[in-house]
XYZ file of C-alpha atoms in Angstrom:
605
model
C -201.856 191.310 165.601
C -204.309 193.792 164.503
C -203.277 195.226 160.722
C -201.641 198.740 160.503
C -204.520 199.711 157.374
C -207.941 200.959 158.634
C -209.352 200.696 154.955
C -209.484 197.845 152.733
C -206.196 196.944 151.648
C -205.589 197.510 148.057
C -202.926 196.683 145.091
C -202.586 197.278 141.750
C -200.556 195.558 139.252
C -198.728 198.143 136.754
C -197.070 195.259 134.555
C -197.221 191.741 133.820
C -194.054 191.172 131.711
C -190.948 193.879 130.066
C -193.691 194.231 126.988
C -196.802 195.086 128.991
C -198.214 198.658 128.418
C -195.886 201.353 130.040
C -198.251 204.104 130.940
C -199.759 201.974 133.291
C -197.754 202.878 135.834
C -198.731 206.442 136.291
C -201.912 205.806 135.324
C -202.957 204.140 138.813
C -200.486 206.191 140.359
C -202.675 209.348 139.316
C -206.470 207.618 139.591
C -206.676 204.907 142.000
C -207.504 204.728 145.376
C -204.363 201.895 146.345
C -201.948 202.239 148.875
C -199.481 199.766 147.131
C -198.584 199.396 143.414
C -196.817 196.076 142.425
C -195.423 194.869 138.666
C -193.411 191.930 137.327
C -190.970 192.475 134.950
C -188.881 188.851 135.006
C -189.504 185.970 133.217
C -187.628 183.051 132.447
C -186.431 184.807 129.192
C -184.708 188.000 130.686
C -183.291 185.760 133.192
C -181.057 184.386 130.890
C -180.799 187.637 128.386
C -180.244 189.973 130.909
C -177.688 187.234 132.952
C -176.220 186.634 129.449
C -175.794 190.788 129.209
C -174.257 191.098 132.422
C -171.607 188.844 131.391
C -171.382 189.413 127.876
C -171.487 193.192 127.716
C -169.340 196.285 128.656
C -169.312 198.082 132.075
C -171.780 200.874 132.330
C -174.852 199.876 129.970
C -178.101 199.426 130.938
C -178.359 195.907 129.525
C -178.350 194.256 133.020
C -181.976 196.035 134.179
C -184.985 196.944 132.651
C -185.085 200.343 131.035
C -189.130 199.603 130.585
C -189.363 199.969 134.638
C -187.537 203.396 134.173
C -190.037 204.763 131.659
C -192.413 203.574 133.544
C -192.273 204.777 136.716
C -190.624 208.202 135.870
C -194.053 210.298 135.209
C -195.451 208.377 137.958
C -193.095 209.156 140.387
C -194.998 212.960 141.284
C -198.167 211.106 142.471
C -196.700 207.929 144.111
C -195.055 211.000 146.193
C -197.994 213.165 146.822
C -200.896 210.338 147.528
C -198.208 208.094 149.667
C -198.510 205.407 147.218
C -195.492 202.404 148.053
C -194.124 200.325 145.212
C -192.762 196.914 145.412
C -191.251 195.473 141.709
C -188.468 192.816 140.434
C -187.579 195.196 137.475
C -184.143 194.702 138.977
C -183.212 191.822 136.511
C -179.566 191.063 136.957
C -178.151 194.575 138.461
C -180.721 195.399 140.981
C -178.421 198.054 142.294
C -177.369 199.625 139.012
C -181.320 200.194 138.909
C -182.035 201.293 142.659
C -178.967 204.111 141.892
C -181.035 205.021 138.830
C -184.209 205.473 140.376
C -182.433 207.062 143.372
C -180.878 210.355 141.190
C -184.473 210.134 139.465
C -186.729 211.192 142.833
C -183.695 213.476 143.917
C -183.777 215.607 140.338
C -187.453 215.742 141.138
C -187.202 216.730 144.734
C -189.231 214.406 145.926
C -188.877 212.453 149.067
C -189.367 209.196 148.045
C -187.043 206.513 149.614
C -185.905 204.000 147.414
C -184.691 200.838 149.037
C -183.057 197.406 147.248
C -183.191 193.381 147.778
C -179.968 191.905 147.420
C -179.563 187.863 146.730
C -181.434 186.540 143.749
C -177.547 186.198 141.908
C -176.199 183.202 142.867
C -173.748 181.966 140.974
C -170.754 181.616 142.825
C -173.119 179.443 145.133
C -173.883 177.225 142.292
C -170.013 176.836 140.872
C -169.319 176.014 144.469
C -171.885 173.376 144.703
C -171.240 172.155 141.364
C -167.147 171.628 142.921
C -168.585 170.115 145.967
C -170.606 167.895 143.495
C -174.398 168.980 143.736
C -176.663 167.190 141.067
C -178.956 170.475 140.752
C -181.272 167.732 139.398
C -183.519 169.408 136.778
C -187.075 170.500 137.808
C -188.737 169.401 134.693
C -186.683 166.152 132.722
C -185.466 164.816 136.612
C -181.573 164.618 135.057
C -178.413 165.934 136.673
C -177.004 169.113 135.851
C -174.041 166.522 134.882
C -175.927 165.398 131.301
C -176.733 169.034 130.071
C -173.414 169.343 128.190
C -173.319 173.434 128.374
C -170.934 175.279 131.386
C -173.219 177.646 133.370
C -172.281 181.465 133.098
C -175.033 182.746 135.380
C -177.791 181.707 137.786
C -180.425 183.943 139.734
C -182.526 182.306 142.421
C -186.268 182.844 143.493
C -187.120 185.142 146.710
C -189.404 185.224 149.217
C -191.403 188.360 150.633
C -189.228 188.644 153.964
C -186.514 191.054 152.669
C -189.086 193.548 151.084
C -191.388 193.375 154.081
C -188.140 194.848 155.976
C -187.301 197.711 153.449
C -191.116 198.812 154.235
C -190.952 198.441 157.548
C -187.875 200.524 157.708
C -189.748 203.272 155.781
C -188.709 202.797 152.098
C -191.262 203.954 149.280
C -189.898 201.932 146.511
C -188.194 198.560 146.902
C -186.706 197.422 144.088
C -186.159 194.010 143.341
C -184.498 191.436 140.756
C -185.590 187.777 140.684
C -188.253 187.944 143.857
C -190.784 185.508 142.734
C -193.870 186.566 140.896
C -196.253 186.782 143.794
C -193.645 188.476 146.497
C -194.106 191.665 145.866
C -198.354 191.395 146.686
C -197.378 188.933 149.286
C -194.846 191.634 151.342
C -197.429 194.239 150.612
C -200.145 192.520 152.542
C -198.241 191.141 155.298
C -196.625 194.498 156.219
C -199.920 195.882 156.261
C -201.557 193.597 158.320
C -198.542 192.935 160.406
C -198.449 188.754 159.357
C -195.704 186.644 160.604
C -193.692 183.963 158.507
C -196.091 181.462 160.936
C -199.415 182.950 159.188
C -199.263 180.175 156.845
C -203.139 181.065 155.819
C -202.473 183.878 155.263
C -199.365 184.098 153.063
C -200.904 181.288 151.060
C -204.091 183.529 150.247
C -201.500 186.406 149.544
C -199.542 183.992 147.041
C -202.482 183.456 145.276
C -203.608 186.549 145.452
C -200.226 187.552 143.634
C -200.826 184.892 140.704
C -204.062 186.534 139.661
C -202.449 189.887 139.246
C -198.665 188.837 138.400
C -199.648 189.268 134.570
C -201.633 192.357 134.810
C -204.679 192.475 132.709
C -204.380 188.321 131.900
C -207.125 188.673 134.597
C -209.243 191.186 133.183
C -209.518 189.690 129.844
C -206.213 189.280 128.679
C -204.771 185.919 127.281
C -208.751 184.806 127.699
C -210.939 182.071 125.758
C -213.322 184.007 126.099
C -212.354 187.302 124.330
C -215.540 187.492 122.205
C -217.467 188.153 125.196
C -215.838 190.892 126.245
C -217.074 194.520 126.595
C -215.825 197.452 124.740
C -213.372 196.862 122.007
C -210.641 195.439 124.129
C -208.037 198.912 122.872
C -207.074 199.408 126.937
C -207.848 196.873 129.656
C -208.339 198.007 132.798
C -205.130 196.564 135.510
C -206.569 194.557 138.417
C -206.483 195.666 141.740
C -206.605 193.216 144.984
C -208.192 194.316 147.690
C -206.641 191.710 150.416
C -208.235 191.125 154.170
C -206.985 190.443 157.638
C -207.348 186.708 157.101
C -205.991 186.890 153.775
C -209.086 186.851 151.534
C -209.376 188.970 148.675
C -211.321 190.296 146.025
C -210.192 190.986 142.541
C -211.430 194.119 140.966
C -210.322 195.877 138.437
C -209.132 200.128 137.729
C -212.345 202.298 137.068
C -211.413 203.551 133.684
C -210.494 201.402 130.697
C -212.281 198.182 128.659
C -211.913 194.673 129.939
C -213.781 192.758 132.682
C -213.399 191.180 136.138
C -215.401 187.874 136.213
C -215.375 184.406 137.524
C -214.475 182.797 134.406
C -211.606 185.489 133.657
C -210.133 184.631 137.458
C -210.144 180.944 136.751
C -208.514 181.129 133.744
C -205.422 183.398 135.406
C -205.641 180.603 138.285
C -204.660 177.823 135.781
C -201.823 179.600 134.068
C -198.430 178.535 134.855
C -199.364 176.689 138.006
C -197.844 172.910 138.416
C -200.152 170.669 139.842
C -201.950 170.725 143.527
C -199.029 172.240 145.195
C -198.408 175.708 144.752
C -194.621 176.464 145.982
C -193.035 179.790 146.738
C -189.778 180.438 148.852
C -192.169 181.444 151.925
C -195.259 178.936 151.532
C -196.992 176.106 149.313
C -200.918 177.140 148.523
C -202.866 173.940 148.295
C -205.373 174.623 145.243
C -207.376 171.828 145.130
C -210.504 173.210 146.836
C -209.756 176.847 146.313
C -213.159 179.204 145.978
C -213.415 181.706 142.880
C -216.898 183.567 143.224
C -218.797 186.329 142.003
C -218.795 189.073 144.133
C -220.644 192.021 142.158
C -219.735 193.677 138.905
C -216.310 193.089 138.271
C -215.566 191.964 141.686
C -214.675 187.952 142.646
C -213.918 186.873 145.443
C -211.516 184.232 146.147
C -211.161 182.038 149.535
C -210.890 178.527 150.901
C -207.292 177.625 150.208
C -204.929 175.359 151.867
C -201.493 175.455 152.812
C -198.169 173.983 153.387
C -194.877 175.384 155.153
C -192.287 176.793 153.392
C -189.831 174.677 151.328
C -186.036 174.345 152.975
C -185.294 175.316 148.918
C -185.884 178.050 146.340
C -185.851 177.805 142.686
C -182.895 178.622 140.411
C -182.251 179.103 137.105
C -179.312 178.803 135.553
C -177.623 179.892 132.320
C -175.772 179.043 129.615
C -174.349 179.761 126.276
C -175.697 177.559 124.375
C -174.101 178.454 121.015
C -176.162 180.104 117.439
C -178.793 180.070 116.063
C -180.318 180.536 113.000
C -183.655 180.022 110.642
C -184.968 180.069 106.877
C -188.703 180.437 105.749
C -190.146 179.297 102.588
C -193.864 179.570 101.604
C -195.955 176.753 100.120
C -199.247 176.915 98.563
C -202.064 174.938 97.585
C -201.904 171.379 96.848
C -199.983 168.669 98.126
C -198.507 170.512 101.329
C -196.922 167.985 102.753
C -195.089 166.630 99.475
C -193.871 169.667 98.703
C -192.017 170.350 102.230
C -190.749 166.561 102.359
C -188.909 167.386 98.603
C -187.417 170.394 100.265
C -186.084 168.819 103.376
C -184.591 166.392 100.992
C -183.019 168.931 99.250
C -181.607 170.955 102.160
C -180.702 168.031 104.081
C -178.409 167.126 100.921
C -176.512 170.007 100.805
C -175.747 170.955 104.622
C -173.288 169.336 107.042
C -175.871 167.770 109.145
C -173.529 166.623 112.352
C -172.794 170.457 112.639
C -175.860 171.080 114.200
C -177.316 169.854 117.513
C -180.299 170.843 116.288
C -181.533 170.435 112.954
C -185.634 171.268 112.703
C -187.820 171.179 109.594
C -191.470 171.951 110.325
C -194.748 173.058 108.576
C -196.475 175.639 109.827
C -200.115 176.131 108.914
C -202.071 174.412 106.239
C -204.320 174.858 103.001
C -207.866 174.776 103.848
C -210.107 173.518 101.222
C -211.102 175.761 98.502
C -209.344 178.511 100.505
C -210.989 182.104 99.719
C -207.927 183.543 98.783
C -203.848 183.278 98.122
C -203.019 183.974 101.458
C -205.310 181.588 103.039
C -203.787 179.131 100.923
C -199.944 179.782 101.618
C -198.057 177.549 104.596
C -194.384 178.633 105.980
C -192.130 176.167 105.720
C -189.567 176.613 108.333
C -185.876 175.469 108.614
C -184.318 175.730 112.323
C -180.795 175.350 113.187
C -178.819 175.463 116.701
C -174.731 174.229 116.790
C -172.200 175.433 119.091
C -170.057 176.522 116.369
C -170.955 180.016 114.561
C -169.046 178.664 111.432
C -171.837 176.272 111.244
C -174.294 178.848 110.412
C -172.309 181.406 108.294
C -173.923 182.862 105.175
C -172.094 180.187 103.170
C -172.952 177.314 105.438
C -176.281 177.725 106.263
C -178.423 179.767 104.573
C -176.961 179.575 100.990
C -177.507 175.460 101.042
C -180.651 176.280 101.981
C -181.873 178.721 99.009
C -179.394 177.466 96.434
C -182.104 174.411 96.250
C -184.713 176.322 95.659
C -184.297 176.409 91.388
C -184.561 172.573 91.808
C -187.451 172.361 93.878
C -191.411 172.048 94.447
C -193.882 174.244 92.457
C -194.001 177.579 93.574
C -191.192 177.363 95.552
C -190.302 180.913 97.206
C -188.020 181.600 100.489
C -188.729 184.726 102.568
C -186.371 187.177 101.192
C -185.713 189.125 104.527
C -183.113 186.882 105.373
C -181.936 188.530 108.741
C -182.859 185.528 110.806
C -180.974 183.543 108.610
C -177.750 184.557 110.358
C -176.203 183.166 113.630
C -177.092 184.952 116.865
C -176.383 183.490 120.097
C -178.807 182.353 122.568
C -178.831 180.821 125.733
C -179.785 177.385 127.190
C -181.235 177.292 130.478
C -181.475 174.321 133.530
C -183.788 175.093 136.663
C -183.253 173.272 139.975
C -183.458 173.840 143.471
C -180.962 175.572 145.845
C -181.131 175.546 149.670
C -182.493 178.815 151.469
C -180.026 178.403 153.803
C -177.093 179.256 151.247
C -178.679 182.231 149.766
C -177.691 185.932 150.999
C -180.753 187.716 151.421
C -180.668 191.585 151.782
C -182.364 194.282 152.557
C -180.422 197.649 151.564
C -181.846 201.102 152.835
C -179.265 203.535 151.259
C -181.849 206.161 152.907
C -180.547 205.533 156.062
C -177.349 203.712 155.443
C -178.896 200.484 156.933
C -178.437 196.698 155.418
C -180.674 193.548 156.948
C -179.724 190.236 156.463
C -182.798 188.042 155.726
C -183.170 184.577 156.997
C -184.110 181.457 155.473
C -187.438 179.781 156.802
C -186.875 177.583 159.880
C -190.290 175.234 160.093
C -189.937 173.851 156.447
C -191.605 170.825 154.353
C -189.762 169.347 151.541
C -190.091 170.225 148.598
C -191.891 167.230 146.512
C -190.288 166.320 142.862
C -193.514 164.986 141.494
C -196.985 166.205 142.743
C -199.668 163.959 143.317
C -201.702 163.053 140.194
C -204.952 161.163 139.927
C -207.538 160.846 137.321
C -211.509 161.494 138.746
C -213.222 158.900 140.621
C -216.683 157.733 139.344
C -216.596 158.958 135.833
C -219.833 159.336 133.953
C -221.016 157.371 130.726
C -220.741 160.373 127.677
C -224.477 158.202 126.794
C -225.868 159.737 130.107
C -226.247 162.947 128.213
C -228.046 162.055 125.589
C -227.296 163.034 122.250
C -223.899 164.338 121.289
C -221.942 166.273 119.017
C -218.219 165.616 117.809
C -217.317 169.234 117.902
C -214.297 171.337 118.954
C -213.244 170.848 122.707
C -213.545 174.912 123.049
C -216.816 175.613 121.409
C -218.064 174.791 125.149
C -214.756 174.648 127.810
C -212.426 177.130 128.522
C -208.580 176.787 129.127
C -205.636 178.507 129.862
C -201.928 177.013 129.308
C -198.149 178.159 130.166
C -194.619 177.422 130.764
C -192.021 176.710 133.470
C -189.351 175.903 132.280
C -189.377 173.129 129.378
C -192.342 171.873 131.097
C -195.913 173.003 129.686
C -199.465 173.455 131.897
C -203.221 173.683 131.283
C -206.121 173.924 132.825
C -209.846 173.224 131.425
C -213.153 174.526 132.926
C -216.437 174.441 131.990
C -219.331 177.420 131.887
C -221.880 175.463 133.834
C -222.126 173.351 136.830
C -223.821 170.259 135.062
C -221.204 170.252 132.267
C -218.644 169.652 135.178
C -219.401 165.838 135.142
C -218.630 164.923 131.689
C -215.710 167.532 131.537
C -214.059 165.587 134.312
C -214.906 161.887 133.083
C -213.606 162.867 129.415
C -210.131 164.403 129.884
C -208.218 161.966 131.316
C -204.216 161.715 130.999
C -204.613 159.498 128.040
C -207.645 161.655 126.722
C -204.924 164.434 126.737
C -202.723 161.997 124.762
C -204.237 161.496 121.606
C -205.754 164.979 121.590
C -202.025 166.049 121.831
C -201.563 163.958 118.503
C -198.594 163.998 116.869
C -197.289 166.549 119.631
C -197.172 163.737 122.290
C -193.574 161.963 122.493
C -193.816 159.915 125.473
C -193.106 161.632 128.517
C -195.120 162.408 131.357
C -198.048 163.980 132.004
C -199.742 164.649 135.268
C -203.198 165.471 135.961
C -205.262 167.046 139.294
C -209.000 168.243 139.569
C -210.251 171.940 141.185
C -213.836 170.682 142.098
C -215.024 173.928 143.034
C -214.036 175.985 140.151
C -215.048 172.623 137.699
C -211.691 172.710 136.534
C -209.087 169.827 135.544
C -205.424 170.569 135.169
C -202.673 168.977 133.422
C -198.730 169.041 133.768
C -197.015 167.720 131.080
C -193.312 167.490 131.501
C -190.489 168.643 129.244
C -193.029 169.512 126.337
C -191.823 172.698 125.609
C -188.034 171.561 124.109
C -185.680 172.903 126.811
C -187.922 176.140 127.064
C -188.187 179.820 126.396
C -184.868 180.712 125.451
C -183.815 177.940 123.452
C -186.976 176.194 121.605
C -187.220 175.429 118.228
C -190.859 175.558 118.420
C -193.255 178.464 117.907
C -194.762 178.248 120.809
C -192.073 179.164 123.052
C -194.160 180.130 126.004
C -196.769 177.537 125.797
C -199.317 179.932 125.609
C -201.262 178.259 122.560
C -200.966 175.156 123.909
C -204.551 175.714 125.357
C -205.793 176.946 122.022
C -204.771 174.210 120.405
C -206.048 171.660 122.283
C -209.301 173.732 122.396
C -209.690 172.938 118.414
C -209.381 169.246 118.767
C -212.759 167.774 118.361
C -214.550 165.261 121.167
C -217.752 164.076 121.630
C -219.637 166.881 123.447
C -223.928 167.190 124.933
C -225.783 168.476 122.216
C -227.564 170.318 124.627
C -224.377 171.806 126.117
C -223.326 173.468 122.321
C -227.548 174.475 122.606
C -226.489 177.012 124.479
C -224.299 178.974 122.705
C -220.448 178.731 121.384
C -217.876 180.251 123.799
C-alpha cells in the first residue's frame, strides 16, 4: 500500500533517558523539518523506582510519571500545534493516565487543539500474581533460574509493548500518544508504519524500523554521545545535535542529525549505537526479531549514514517483563587511601570492619578498591584511592547509625596510615531499593489499549498471530579461519582501544559489547584475536565463571559479546560502580594485546 507521506519521512528523538537535556524538546519542535518527534524516558531503573512509588507513596503525587516529560514538552507544545508535528513517547512510567490527564489540561489552558491519546497495558501485575498461583516459572532472562529461587515477593511488574496500539491512537487522529513501558524502538516503529501504511505482515519493514529506533532510542549516543571516539569530534561537544531518521517505503533509513548544535553523524558513531544494549544475533521486540548479522551501516554524505540489509524474524508469542521487588536497605562508607601499599592498607581495614559488624545481617557485604596510585603520581589527588564499604540486608536495623556506619569509622583510630573516611556520611544510612527479575510473559495475556479521550473511543490491541519462539540462548560461534597475529608483521603490546572501538550496556544483570575496527584490513586480526576466552582473561579478575556468548557483524567489522549475569542482579540493586555497564567497554579498551605496528602507525583513536 502506497505510504500516506509524499516527503521523506522524518523523526527526531527529543530524549534518550529521564536525565537527557530537556530543552530538546522544543527545540526540534521550533527548527526542524519532522513530521514526528519520538523520546524514551524508561529504563530498567524507573521501572522499578517509579513501580516502587506507585506502591509505596500517597495518592495524588507525581511520583508514578515523569515530571521531566512535562517540562519538556510544555514550551514545545505551541509549535508541535502550529507545524502539525505528532509525538509518540513512554514518559508514562507507571501512571500513564495520571500523565495523559496532565498533558490533556496542559494543551486545553493553551487553547490549542492538540489531541492527546494514551496506551494502556504495560502494568501487569495481577497477570503475574496469577501466574505465579497457577505456578509459572517466569524463568529469568539472564541467570536461566525460576522466579521460585529469588527469595524477594514481587510488588510490581510492567511488560514491554509493541507499536500496534500507538499506530491506532494515530490513525484515529491523536497528536500525542503517550505511553509507559512501550519498548524503546515502538514509538519510531508506529511512526513509520502509520505513515507508510505497513501491516504487522511487513516483517522487512518493521525490522528496519526497530533498528531504526535503536540508533535514536538514546538521543545524541548516536551523534557522539557515549562514543570512543570523543576526541575526534567537532566543536567542543557543549550541545549535540539530536538525530533525526529519515525512514523509506521499504524501511531503509538514513540517520542525520538537527542542523544546529556540535556533534557528528558518522559511520563509526552509528556502529557504536548499533552495539549498545543489543543481545546477540537476534534482535527481539514484541512485534518482530531484526537479524543483525549482515546489517549495512554506510556513509551517505556529511552527517548522513545510511543503514540497510537486515534480516528478520516473526514476532515472538511473548513480551518482556520486569518485575519488582523490595529488596530491603542499603547503605555505603568511603575511605581514602594514598600512596604506598594500596592494597595492604584496604585488606587491614576490611579486617577491622569485618571485626566489629554482625556479618550474617547482611546479604550483601562488599569491600572494594576503587582506583589506584600510579607511580610517582604528579600530585595528592592522583595518588588517593576510595576505599568503599557496601552493605544490602533486609532488615533496616542492620544498617542503623549504630550498626553500620559507627563499626565502620570507630576503626579508623586503629588503622592504616593516613586513614580518613569521607565525612559526608549521608550514604551511610539505610535507604531502600529494589531488586528486580525479568522474564517473559505471553502476548496473549496482556491488555493492550488504545484510549482516545478526544473522542471517547478505547481499542483493544491484539497479540501477534504468526509468531516464532522466542530462543533462551542465541546462537554463538567464534570466527572461522582465524589469522596468525605473525601475518602482520611486527607488533605492539598496546591498549586494545588505542586502535578498536567499542560500545557496552546492560539488560538486566546481563552486560554487552561490541568491538569494531577503523579499517577494513584491521578486520582480520580483530576477529581472530577476541575470542570468548580472549574476552576471559582480558576480563581478569572481573570474570567469575559464567557465560559468555559471542557473534560477528562482518559488514560493519564488528564482534559482539554477551556475557551473562555480569552486572550483579542489575541497575537497581548492584553493588558495583558500574551499574549500567556502560564502562565495561572502556575498560576492556585499556587492557593491553598484541596489536600491527602498522595499525597504531596510523594514529591513536
Amino acid at each position: 500500500m502506497p505510504p500516506t507521506v509524499e516527503k521523506a519521512l522524518r523523526i527526531a528523538s527529543a530524549s534518550g533517558s529521564v536525565t537527557d537535556r530537556r530543552y530538546g524538546f522544543a527545540s526540534l519542535a521550533r527548527d526542524e523539518d519532522v513530521s514526528f518527534i519520538v523520546g524514551d524516558w524508561m529504563s530498567e531503573y524507573n521501572m522499578t523506582a517509579r513501580g516502587g512509588s506507585k506502591i509505596n507513596i500517597k495518592s495524588g503525587s507525581d511520583g508514578e510519571y515523569e515530571q521531566c516529560f512535562v517540562e519538556s514538552i510544555t514550551p514545545a507544545l505551541p509549535d508541535l500545534a502550529k507545524r502539525g508535528i505528532k509525538v509518540a513517547v513512554n514518559a508514562g512510567a507507571s501512571d500513564t493516565k495520571k500523565l495523559h490527564d496532565i498533558v490533556t489540561r496542559l494543551v486545553q489552558d493553551l487553547g490549542l487543539k492538540l489531541k492527546v491519546a494514551w496506551i494502556e497495558g504495560d502494568e501487569v501485575f495481577d497477570i503475574v500474581q496469577k501466574g505465579l498461583g497457577s505456578g509459572s516459572t517466569f524463568r529469568s532472562l539472564t541467570t536461566g533460574k525460576d522466579i521460585s529461587s529469588w527469595g524477594y515477593e514481587p510488588i510490581y511488574a510492567q511488560c514491554y509493548l509493541g507499536a500496534w496500539g500507538i499506530v491506532e491512537a494515530l490513525n484515529e487522529g491523536a497528536d500525542i500518544v503517550l505511553c509507559g513501558r512501550v519498548a524503546d524502538a515502538s514509538p519510531t516503529i508506529a511512526c513509520a508504519a502509520y505513515a507508510h501504511k505497513w501491516s504487522r505482515n511487513d516483517l522487512s519493514q518493521l525490522a528496519h524500523a526497530f533498528v531504526a529506533g535503536h540508533f535514536i532510542e538514546c538521543s545524541t549516543y548516536v551523534t557522539g554521545g557515549n562514543f570512543s571516539g570523543f576526541k575526534s569530534l567537532p566543536g567542543k561537544s557543549l550541545e549535540l545535535s539530536f538525530p533525526v531518521l529519515e525512514i523509506e517505503h521499504d524501511g531503509t533509513f538514513v540517520i542525520s542529525k538537527q542542523q544546529h548544535g556540535d556533534g557528528v553523524v558518522s559511520v563509526d558513531t552509528c556502529k557504536a549505537q548499533l552495539l549498545y544494549e543489543i543481545q546477540g544475533p537476534y534482535y527481539y521486540n514484541s512485534d518482530v526479531v531484526a537479524e543483525l548479522t549482515n546489517i549495512k551501516i554506510e556513509d551517505a554524505g556529511k552527517n548522513r549514514v545510511r543503514v540497510s540489509n537486515i534480516g528478520f524474524r516473526k514476532a515472538p508469542p511473548t513480551t518482556k517483563v520486569g518485575i519488582t521487588a523490595r529488596g530491603g536497605y542499603q547503605a555505603e562508607v568511603h575511605y581514602f587511601g594514598c600512596g604506598l601499599d594500596i592494597q595492604k592498607k584496604a585488606e587491614m581495614l576490611e579486617r577491622q570492619i569485618r571485626h566489629h559488624l554482625v556479618e550474617s545481617r547482611y546479604h550483601t557485604l562488599k569491600f572494594r578498591i576503587n582506583g589506584s596510585c600510579p607511580i610517582n603520581p604528579r600530585n595528592q589527588d592522583a595518588a588517593t584511592v576510595d576505599f568503599r564499604i557496601f552493605a544490602q540486608s533486609k532488615d533496616e536495623s542492620a544498617l542503623s547509625m549504630e550498626n553500620f556506619l559507627r563499626p565502620c569509622t570507630d576503626v579508623i583510630m586503629q588503622s592504616y596510615p593516613g586513614a580518613t573516611f569521607a565525612v559526608d556520611s549521608r550514604q551511610a544510612l539505610p535507604k531502600p531499593y529494589y531488586e528486580y527479575w525479568v522474564a517473559l510473559l505471553p502476548q496473549s495475556e496482556v491488555k493492550h489499549v488504545a484510549h482516545l479521550s478526544f473522542s471517547g473511543k478505547s481499542f483493544q490491541i491484539p497479540p501477534p498471530e504468526d509468531t516464532e519462539d522466542f530462543l533462551y540462548e542465541q546462537p554463538s560461534w567464534e570466527t572461522e579461519n582465524p589469522v596468525s597475529i605473525s601475518s602482520w608483521g611486527r607488533t605492539t603490546f598496546a591498549p586494545l582501544g588505542y586502535v578498536v572501538h567499542a560500545r557496552s550496556g546492560d539488560k538486566g544483570s546481563d552486560a554487552n559489547v561490541g568491538f569494531f575496527t577503523r579499517n577494513d584490513d584491521e578486520w582480520d586480526w580483530l576477529r581472530s584475536i577476541l575470542t570468548v576466552n580472549k574476552i576471559k582473561e582480558l576480563l581478569g579478575d572481573d570474570y567469575t565463571g559464567k557465560p559468555i556468548l559471542r557473534f560477528e557483524l562482518p559488514y560493519i567489522r564488528a564482534v559482539h559479546f554477551l556475557l551473562k549475569d555480569h552486572l550483579d542482579r542489575g541497575v537497581s540493586s548492584s553493588s558495583t560502580y558500574d551499574v549500567l555497564g556502560k564502562n565495561l567497554a572502556e575498560y576492556l579498551r585499556c587492557k593491553h594485546v598484541d596489536i600491527p605496528t602498522s595499525f597504531l602507525e596510523r594514529g591513536k583513536i
